[in-house]
């Protein structure tokens, strides 16, 4: 009989209960006992959902208060001393590592948090010392949670991050030089002890995640697999299912012979279905294959016909006993349940499947291949109908958009003249001084703004009233920019709830959920819009606000748009057409917007692309270059329709461009503003080495903190930048938008920033 399995379930709860409980606990509004009780309730509820639909392998230890990698850091006692030395309660020590701790005379910043592969989830990076040792917690969380489920009558399959990935995803602590993978021998006994305890508690199988297998691996990391897993296989241990996801493992096939004694290998057949047959060829004689056919990263209903075909292919080669039907990855990256969506168009809702629905999907597929399609005929028929409805819907297919895409030419991607000629025109047209000052777009989103937006959404004030309010806000920020003597103004983005959602709501082809929250990090959740069909722009999206702002300003007004890649990456994309096609559709919509802005008298236009880097395919080489080619093209298509005298800006929230500098240069943006205040000015060296000719505004102060940078501090930053960039190349701006700041500190910081710029302007 073919087993069904889920690799992980979202932790937050249907109403983000975990977020609320965590935040209440942090604010001292919930006791520790109540927090623990709430977590227990959520775990049980999530196990029950899976048990009730009949999932065979239900995960445990997929729950985490903050992050599952952080759970392992604490459980293995890989806790840097700056956290352990205060004698905090375990849960507080844990949160201190996750989010910093500033209380009762203790002041430690958090450990570093980075993106989990190419997802929008962030994990806490294990941080190791040169003399690092490991010690298993006396009451290890996976055992505790396994027993908790068992007590409720549910036998689970604990999920762990594997030893190689745990080390390879970590780093040496500040001032340390240890190569994490060299710690393997120290770490393995701890894994062995944990696995033995799980077995003793009654766990038959354990899921052990080694997602680093989808990366290009350094030889010493590759070589770590065989010795690691030799030590973790045997009668005293549970059987191991080694899980990979978000990519294929074909380029790491030389690792698989060393893993043939494990019970099963899990692969992602949603992302890389083509790896199926070759992986089967690498399996051990009795080894099982867990087929990830239900997408853990997106919200689309699984195409049962296709998934069943895939699983059948595996069964033909391996037999039913050696095949498992699974989600492609943990369902952590999908919203909780479709049931709470009351406002989605019925037609569209039929096409979706969130975590709760996906757990039922693995069961149906497993049943179909075990007992034959007749056993689930109704499910298959309903599914086929939904697939058919989606494929033929007018919402999905817009002939006008396709027609337009067929007419896109090479020339549409290029500005009229090269940069020097453009700049000559922009200089006279915009009358910019040396060291021009500007901001990145948003000004503080005050409580008043949120109140009015809420009232408008709820229909408590009219569109005209809301519009008047926005105009008043714009007037206010213009007055402030006058006082600050900035050089290029912004309208402040008071009308925007979110930089992607705002545009999505104004484009055809998008839909929005009311409760489709997905964990981004810690207690923070995002609600990505969903691209359901061909994208087009029925009407201008930002022209009214920018035009109004320009009409009352004495200085150039900068129009502000979110770029095509960021719109795509921060949404749930379609899975029925390639992402490059969706990016091009977004680009065409934005191109119209850019041209309309110019026609409305906006001669500086910024197209933000902070998500460009996170879209980079996990492996270098051809796939990455392909991505960069279409990503760059979509930016160029959206911006190249303007006159030479109009200045195109772009913005990135980081300054590590070494790996893909050629793509940044290829954007051909007249001005780039980038984060730099927390990074090393040395990172600017790449602009010199590559003889980058255009203009750059490396952020001169951190916008994430309420701290006010002094004028002299900002001057020092500019001085450092001048070691790399020419005076006539340099813009002066903060790191990023100011929406999360208060007005008081914003004004003070910008006053110092403008004074620093004036100092250099007079000096040069
Ligand atoms: N223009 C946006 C803002 O200022 C940019 C935000 C971002 O880069 N994440 O808010
Ligand atoms: Zn930014």
Short mmCIF file of C-alpha atoms and ligand atoms in Angstrom, two decimals, residues 651 653 735-736, ligand 2:
data_model
loop_
_atom_site.label_atom_id
_atom_site.label_comp_id
_atom_site.label_asym_id
_atom_site.label_seq_id
_atom_site.Cartn_x
_atom_site.Cartn_y
_atom_site.Cartn_z
CA UNK A 651 16.43 50.68 -5.66
CA UNK A 653 17.81 46.93 -0.13
CA UNK A 735 19.19 53.05 3.00
CA UNK A 736 15.52 52.46 2.21
ZN1 LIG B 2 14.77 49.14 0.25
#
